[in-house]
């Protein structure tokens, strides 16, 4: 490589690094100098990074519970890919099917973190659920066994993820550290409290949220048995960024493997999608019914001066 070529190559690497840094900083279409020409140029970055809160649809009554559905990936983030399909398209189609089903059944409000092919950062998804006051957050994804894996096509079935215990502890710590004194969690203002009290409030909220997330995961598994195809080990937990809202019960549903032809055929078929939407909508409905009973019981106990029992 001649020195001038090397210089150009270094400049290109520097330009890419700068572009990545700008992406990381969520800067949009900033004027960026061409490192190799000394001119100003406007680099087109992916749209929709400046995220508006998604609209809420469904029951006009704001006292009705709100489900935030989160179709994984979007925009330049395709998710898992096969020659036939991008994960982002599959997740959006499933999310829209579930939204339509929930709205058709009535009694809930629904919002989607995205309803088109736009990019939404992970942190913004969970944050949108919090800011909209969502009662439940359901992220929809599809797994990939890796194209280089020779037996990838044999691995199949849906999995249900919740935030892992270790991760939720860490998330609680980070949340407590990150949130400023003006924030609220489960209706409790964190302002004016000592750091210790704040940490306890966040911890209590996180523990209850975790239990409620597990309850939804269990309902999805129960309702889906015999109707959906599950992975042999369908209940999992992981340190998933999108599940880190400390006060919104959150589950991530891996709907199947896009590297498995049967999973894909089922998930893109009308009947497969209807079955998926039916199972999820029923699990969500049952979850809200149980939550209402729990809330009633807690209210009774509080009225009778007995200690408030945490929901299971
Ligand atoms: Zn995904």
Coordinates of C-alpha atoms and ligand atoms in Angstrom, one line a residue:
X1 CA 0.0 0.0 0.0
X2 CA 1.4 3.4 -1.0
X3 CA 1.6 6.1 1.7
X4 CA -1.2 8.2 0.1
X5 CA -3.4 5.1 0.0
X6 CA -2.6 4.3 3.6
X7 CA -3.5 7.9 4.5
X8 CA -6.8 7.6 2.7
X9 CA -7.5 4.3 4.4
X10 CA -6.8 5.7 7.8
X11 CA -9.0 8.7 7.0
X12 CA -11.8 6.3 6.0
X13 CA -11.5 4.3 9.2
X14 CA -11.5 7.6 11.1
X15 CA -14.6 8.7 9.2
X16 CA -16.4 5.4 10.0
X17 CA -15.4 5.7 13.7
X18 CA -16.8 9.2 13.8
X19 CA -20.0 8.1 12.1
X20 CA -20.4 5.3 14.7
X21 CA -19.7 7.8 17.5
X22 CA -22.4 10.1 16.1
X23 CA -24.8 7.2 15.9
X24 CA -24.1 6.2 19.5
X25 CA -24.7 9.8 20.5
X26 CA -28.0 9.7 18.6
X27 CA -27.0 12.7 16.6
X28 CA -29.1 13.2 13.6
X29 CA -27.9 14.4 10.2
X30 CA -25.3 16.7 11.7
X31 CA -22.9 18.5 9.4
X32 CA -19.8 16.4 9.4
X33 CA -16.5 17.4 7.8
X34 CA -15.2 15.1 5.0
X35 CA -12.0 14.1 6.6
X36 CA -10.5 13.4 3.1
X37 CA -11.7 16.6 1.4
X38 CA -11.9 19.3 4.0
X39 CA -15.5 20.1 2.9
X40 CA -18.7 20.0 4.9
X41 CA -21.1 17.3 4.1
X42 CA -24.4 16.2 5.6
X43 CA -24.4 12.5 6.4
X44 CA -27.8 10.9 6.3
X45 CA -28.3 8.9 9.4
X46 CA -31.2 6.5 10.0
X47 CA -34.4 8.4 10.7
X48 CA -36.6 8.1 13.8
X49 CA -33.9 8.3 16.3
X50 CA -35.6 11.3 17.9
X51 CA -38.4 9.2 19.3
X52 CA -41.9 10.5 19.9
X53 CA -44.0 8.6 22.3
X54 CA -46.2 6.1 20.4
X55 CA -49.9 6.8 20.2
X56 CA -52.4 4.8 22.3
X57 CA -55.2 3.1 20.5
X58 CA -58.3 1.1 21.7
X59 CA -60.7 1.8 24.6
X60 CA -61.2 5.6 25.0
X61 CA -61.5 5.1 28.7
X62 CA -58.0 5.9 30.1
X63 CA -58.7 3.7 33.1
X64 CA -58.5 0.6 30.9
X65 CA -55.2 -1.2 31.1
X66 CA -52.5 -0.4 28.6
X67 CA -50.4 -3.0 26.8
X68 CA -47.2 -1.8 25.1
X69 CA -46.3 -4.2 22.3
X70 CA -42.7 -4.0 21.1
X71 CA -41.9 -5.4 17.7
X72 CA -38.2 -6.2 17.9
X73 CA -35.7 -4.4 15.7
X74 CA -36.6 -2.1 12.8
X75 CA -35.1 0.3 10.3
X76 CA -31.4 -0.4 9.7
X77 CA -31.5 -3.0 12.5
X78 CA -32.9 -6.0 10.7
X79 CA -32.4 -8.4 13.6
X80 CA -31.7 -12.0 12.7
X81 CA -31.6 -12.5 8.9
X82 CA -32.0 -15.4 6.5
X83 CA -32.0 -15.1 2.7
X84 CA -35.8 -15.4 2.9
X85 CA -36.7 -13.0 5.8
X86 CA -35.6 -10.3 8.2
X87 CA -36.6 -10.7 11.8
X88 CA -37.8 -7.1 12.0
X89 CA -40.6 -7.8 9.4
X90 CA -41.7 -10.9 11.1
X91 CA -41.9 -9.2 14.5
X92 CA -43.9 -6.3 13.2
X93 CA -46.4 -8.5 11.5
X94 CA -46.9 -10.5 14.7
X95 CA -47.2 -7.3 16.8
X96 CA -49.8 -5.9 14.4
X97 CA -51.8 -9.2 14.5
X98 CA -51.7 -9.1 18.3
X99 CA -52.7 -5.4 18.4
X100 CA -55.7 -6.1 16.2
X101 CA -56.7 -9.1 18.3
X102 CA -56.5 -7.2 21.5
X103 CA -58.5 -4.3 20.0
X104 CA -61.1 -6.7 18.6
X105 CA -61.6 -8.3 22.0
X106 CA -61.9 -4.8 23.7
X107 CA -61.3 -3.7 27.2
X108 CA -57.7 -2.7 26.8
X109 CA -55.6 0.0 25.3
X110 CA -52.7 -0.8 23.1
X111 CA -49.6 1.1 22.0
X112 CA -46.7 -0.2 19.8
X113 CA -43.2 1.0 20.2
X114 CA -43.1 1.0 16.4
X115 CA -45.8 0.4 13.8
X116 CA -43.7 0.7 10.8
X117 CA -40.1 -0.1 9.7
X118 CA -38.4 2.5 11.9
X119 CA -35.5 2.2 14.2
X120 CA -36.1 2.5 18.0
X121 CA -33.3 2.3 20.4
X122 CA -33.6 -0.4 23.1
X123 CA -33.7 2.0 26.0
X124 CA -36.4 4.1 24.3
X125 CA -38.7 1.1 24.1
X126 CA -38.7 0.4 27.8
X127 CA -38.8 4.1 28.5
X128 CA -41.8 4.5 26.2
X129 CA -43.7 1.9 28.2
X130 CA -42.9 3.8 31.4
X131 CA -43.8 7.2 30.1
X132 CA -47.0 6.0 28.6
X133 CA -47.9 4.4 31.9
X134 CA -48.2 1.0 30.4
X135 CA -49.3 -1.8 32.7
X136 CA -47.6 -4.5 30.6
X137 CA -44.7 -4.6 28.1
X138 CA -44.4 -7.4 25.6
X139 CA -41.4 -7.5 23.3
X140 CA -41.7 -9.8 20.2
X141 CA -38.7 -11.3 18.6
X142 CA -37.7 -14.3 16.5
X143 CA -34.6 -16.4 17.3
X144 CA -31.8 -17.5 15.0
X145 CA -29.7 -20.6 15.4
X146 CA -27.0 -19.1 13.2
X147 CA -26.6 -19.6 9.5
X148 CA -23.2 -21.2 9.9
X149 CA -24.7 -23.8 12.3
X150 CA -25.1 -27.0 10.2
X151 CA -28.0 -28.2 12.4
X152 CA -29.6 -24.7 12.6
X153 CA -32.6 -25.8 10.6
X154 CA -33.5 -28.4 13.3
X155 CA -33.6 -26.0 16.2
X156 CA -37.2 -24.7 16.6
X157 CA -39.9 -23.4 18.8
X158 CA -40.8 -20.3 20.8
X159 CA -39.2 -19.2 24.1
X160 CA -40.4 -16.8 26.8
X161 CA -37.8 -14.6 28.4
X162 CA -37.9 -12.5 31.6
X163 CA -35.2 -10.4 33.0
X164 CA -32.7 -12.6 34.9
X165 CA -32.5 -12.2 38.7
X166 CA -28.9 -11.0 38.6
X167 CA -29.6 -8.6 35.8
X168 CA -32.7 -7.3 37.6
X169 CA -30.6 -6.5 40.7
X170 CA -28.1 -4.8 38.6
X171 CA -30.9 -3.0 36.7
X172 CA -32.4 -1.8 40.0
X173 CA -29.1 -0.5 41.1
X174 CA -28.5 1.3 37.8
X175 CA -32.0 2.7 37.8
X176 CA -31.7 4.0 41.3
X177 CA -28.4 5.6 40.4
X178 CA -29.6 7.0 37.1
X179 CA -33.0 8.4 38.0
X180 CA -32.9 11.8 39.5
X181 CA -34.8 13.0 42.6
X182 CA -37.8 14.1 40.6
X183 CA -38.7 10.6 39.4
X184 CA -41.5 8.4 40.6
X185 CA -41.8 4.7 40.7
X186 CA -45.1 2.8 41.2
X187 CA -46.6 6.2 42.2
X188 CA -44.1 6.7 44.9
X189 CA -42.1 9.9 44.5
X190 CA -38.4 9.3 45.0
X191 CA -37.8 13.0 45.7
X192 CA -37.1 13.9 49.3
X193 CA -36.3 10.4 50.3
X194 CA -32.9 9.3 51.5
X195 CA -30.8 7.3 49.2
X196 CA -31.4 4.2 51.3
X197 CA -35.2 4.6 51.2
X198 CA -35.0 5.2 47.4
X199 CA -33.0 2.0 47.0
X200 CA -35.5 0.0 49.1
X201 CA -38.4 1.5 47.1
X202 CA -36.8 0.6 43.8
X203 CA -35.9 -2.9 45.1
X204 CA -39.5 -3.6 46.2
X205 CA -40.9 -2.3 43.0
X206 CA -38.4 -4.3 40.9
X207 CA -39.2 -7.5 42.9
X208 CA -42.9 -7.1 42.4
X209 CA -42.4 -6.3 38.8
X210 CA -40.3 -9.4 38.4
X211 CA -42.9 -11.6 40.0
X212 CA -45.6 -10.1 37.7
X213 CA -43.4 -10.6 34.7
X214 CA -42.9 -14.3 35.6
X215 CA -46.7 -14.6 36.0
X216 CA -47.3 -13.4 32.4
X217 CA -44.5 -15.7 31.2
X218 CA -46.2 -18.6 32.9
X219 CA -49.6 -17.7 31.5
X220 CA -48.2 -17.5 27.9
X221 CA -46.7 -21.0 28.4
X222 CA -49.9 -22.4 29.8
X223 CA -52.2 -20.9 27.2
X224 CA -49.8 -21.7 24.4
X225 CA -49.4 -25.4 25.3
X226 CA -50.8 -27.4 22.4
X227 CA -51.5 -24.3 20.3
X228 CA -48.0 -22.9 19.8
X229 CA -44.8 -24.8 19.2
X230 CA -42.4 -24.2 22.1
X231 CA -38.7 -24.8 22.4
X232 CA -38.0 -27.9 24.6
X233 CA -36.8 -25.4 27.3
X234 CA -39.1 -22.5 26.7
X235 CA -38.8 -20.4 29.9
X236 CA -35.6 -18.5 30.1
X237 CA -34.1 -15.4 31.7
X238 CA -31.4 -13.1 30.4
X239 CA -30.0 -9.7 31.0
X240 CA -32.1 -8.1 28.2
X241 CA -31.9 -4.4 27.9
X242 CA -35.4 -4.0 26.7
X243 CA -36.9 -5.7 29.8
X244 CA -35.2 -3.4 32.3
X245 CA -38.2 -1.1 33.2
X246 CA -38.2 -1.5 37.0
X247 CA -42.0 -0.8 37.3
X248 CA -43.5 -2.3 34.1
X249 CA -43.9 -6.1 34.1
X250 CA -42.0 -7.1 30.9
X251 CA -41.7 -10.2 28.9
X252 CA -39.8 -10.9 25.7
X253 CA -41.4 -13.6 23.5
X254 CA -39.1 -15.3 20.9
X255 CA -41.8 -16.5 18.6
X256 CA -39.7 -19.1 16.9
X257 CA -36.6 -19.6 14.8
X258 CA -36.3 -17.9 11.5
X259 CA -33.6 -20.4 10.7
X260 CA -36.2 -23.2 11.0
X261 CA -38.4 -23.5 7.9
X262 CA -41.4 -25.0 9.8
X263 CA -41.4 -22.1 12.3
X264 CA -41.2 -19.5 9.6
X265 CA -44.0 -21.2 7.5
X266 CA -46.2 -21.2 10.6
X267 CA -45.4 -17.7 11.7
X268 CA -46.0 -16.1 8.3
X269 CA -49.3 -18.1 7.7
X270 CA -52.6 -16.6 8.5
X271 CA -53.7 -19.4 10.8
X272 CA -50.3 -19.4 12.6
X273 CA -50.5 -15.7 13.2
X274 CA -54.1 -16.0 14.4
X275 CA -53.1 -18.7 16.8
X276 CA -50.2 -16.6 18.1
X277 CA -52.4 -13.5 18.6
X278 CA -55.1 -15.6 20.2
X279 CA -52.7 -17.2 22.8
X280 CA -51.0 -13.9 23.6
X281 CA -54.3 -12.0 23.9
X282 CA -55.8 -14.6 26.2
X283 CA -52.6 -14.7 28.4
X284 CA -52.7 -10.9 28.7
X285 CA -56.4 -10.9 29.5
X286 CA -55.9 -13.5 32.2
X287 CA -53.0 -11.6 33.6
X288 CA -55.1 -8.4 33.9
X289 CA -57.9 -10.4 35.6
X290 CA -55.4 -11.7 38.2
X291 CA -53.9 -8.3 38.6
X292 CA -57.3 -6.8 39.4
X293 CA -58.0 -9.5 42.0
X294 CA -54.6 -8.9 43.5
X295 CA -55.2 -5.2 43.6
X296 CA -58.6 -5.7 45.2
X297 CA -57.1 -8.0 47.9
X298 CA -54.3 -5.5 48.6
X299 CA -56.9 -2.8 49.0
X300 CA -59.0 -4.8 51.4
X301 CA -56.0 -5.7 53.5
X302 CA -54.9 -2.1 53.6
X303 CA -58.4 -1.1 54.7
X304 CA -58.3 -3.7 57.5
X305 CA -54.9 -2.5 58.6
X306 CA -53.3 -5.8 57.8
X307 CA -49.9 -5.9 56.2
X308 CA -50.0 -5.6 52.4
X309 CA -49.1 -8.9 50.8
X310 CA -47.0 -8.7 47.7
X311 CA -48.5 -10.1 44.6
X312 CA -47.2 -13.6 43.8
Ligands
LIG1 ZN1 -34.5 -10.1 18.0

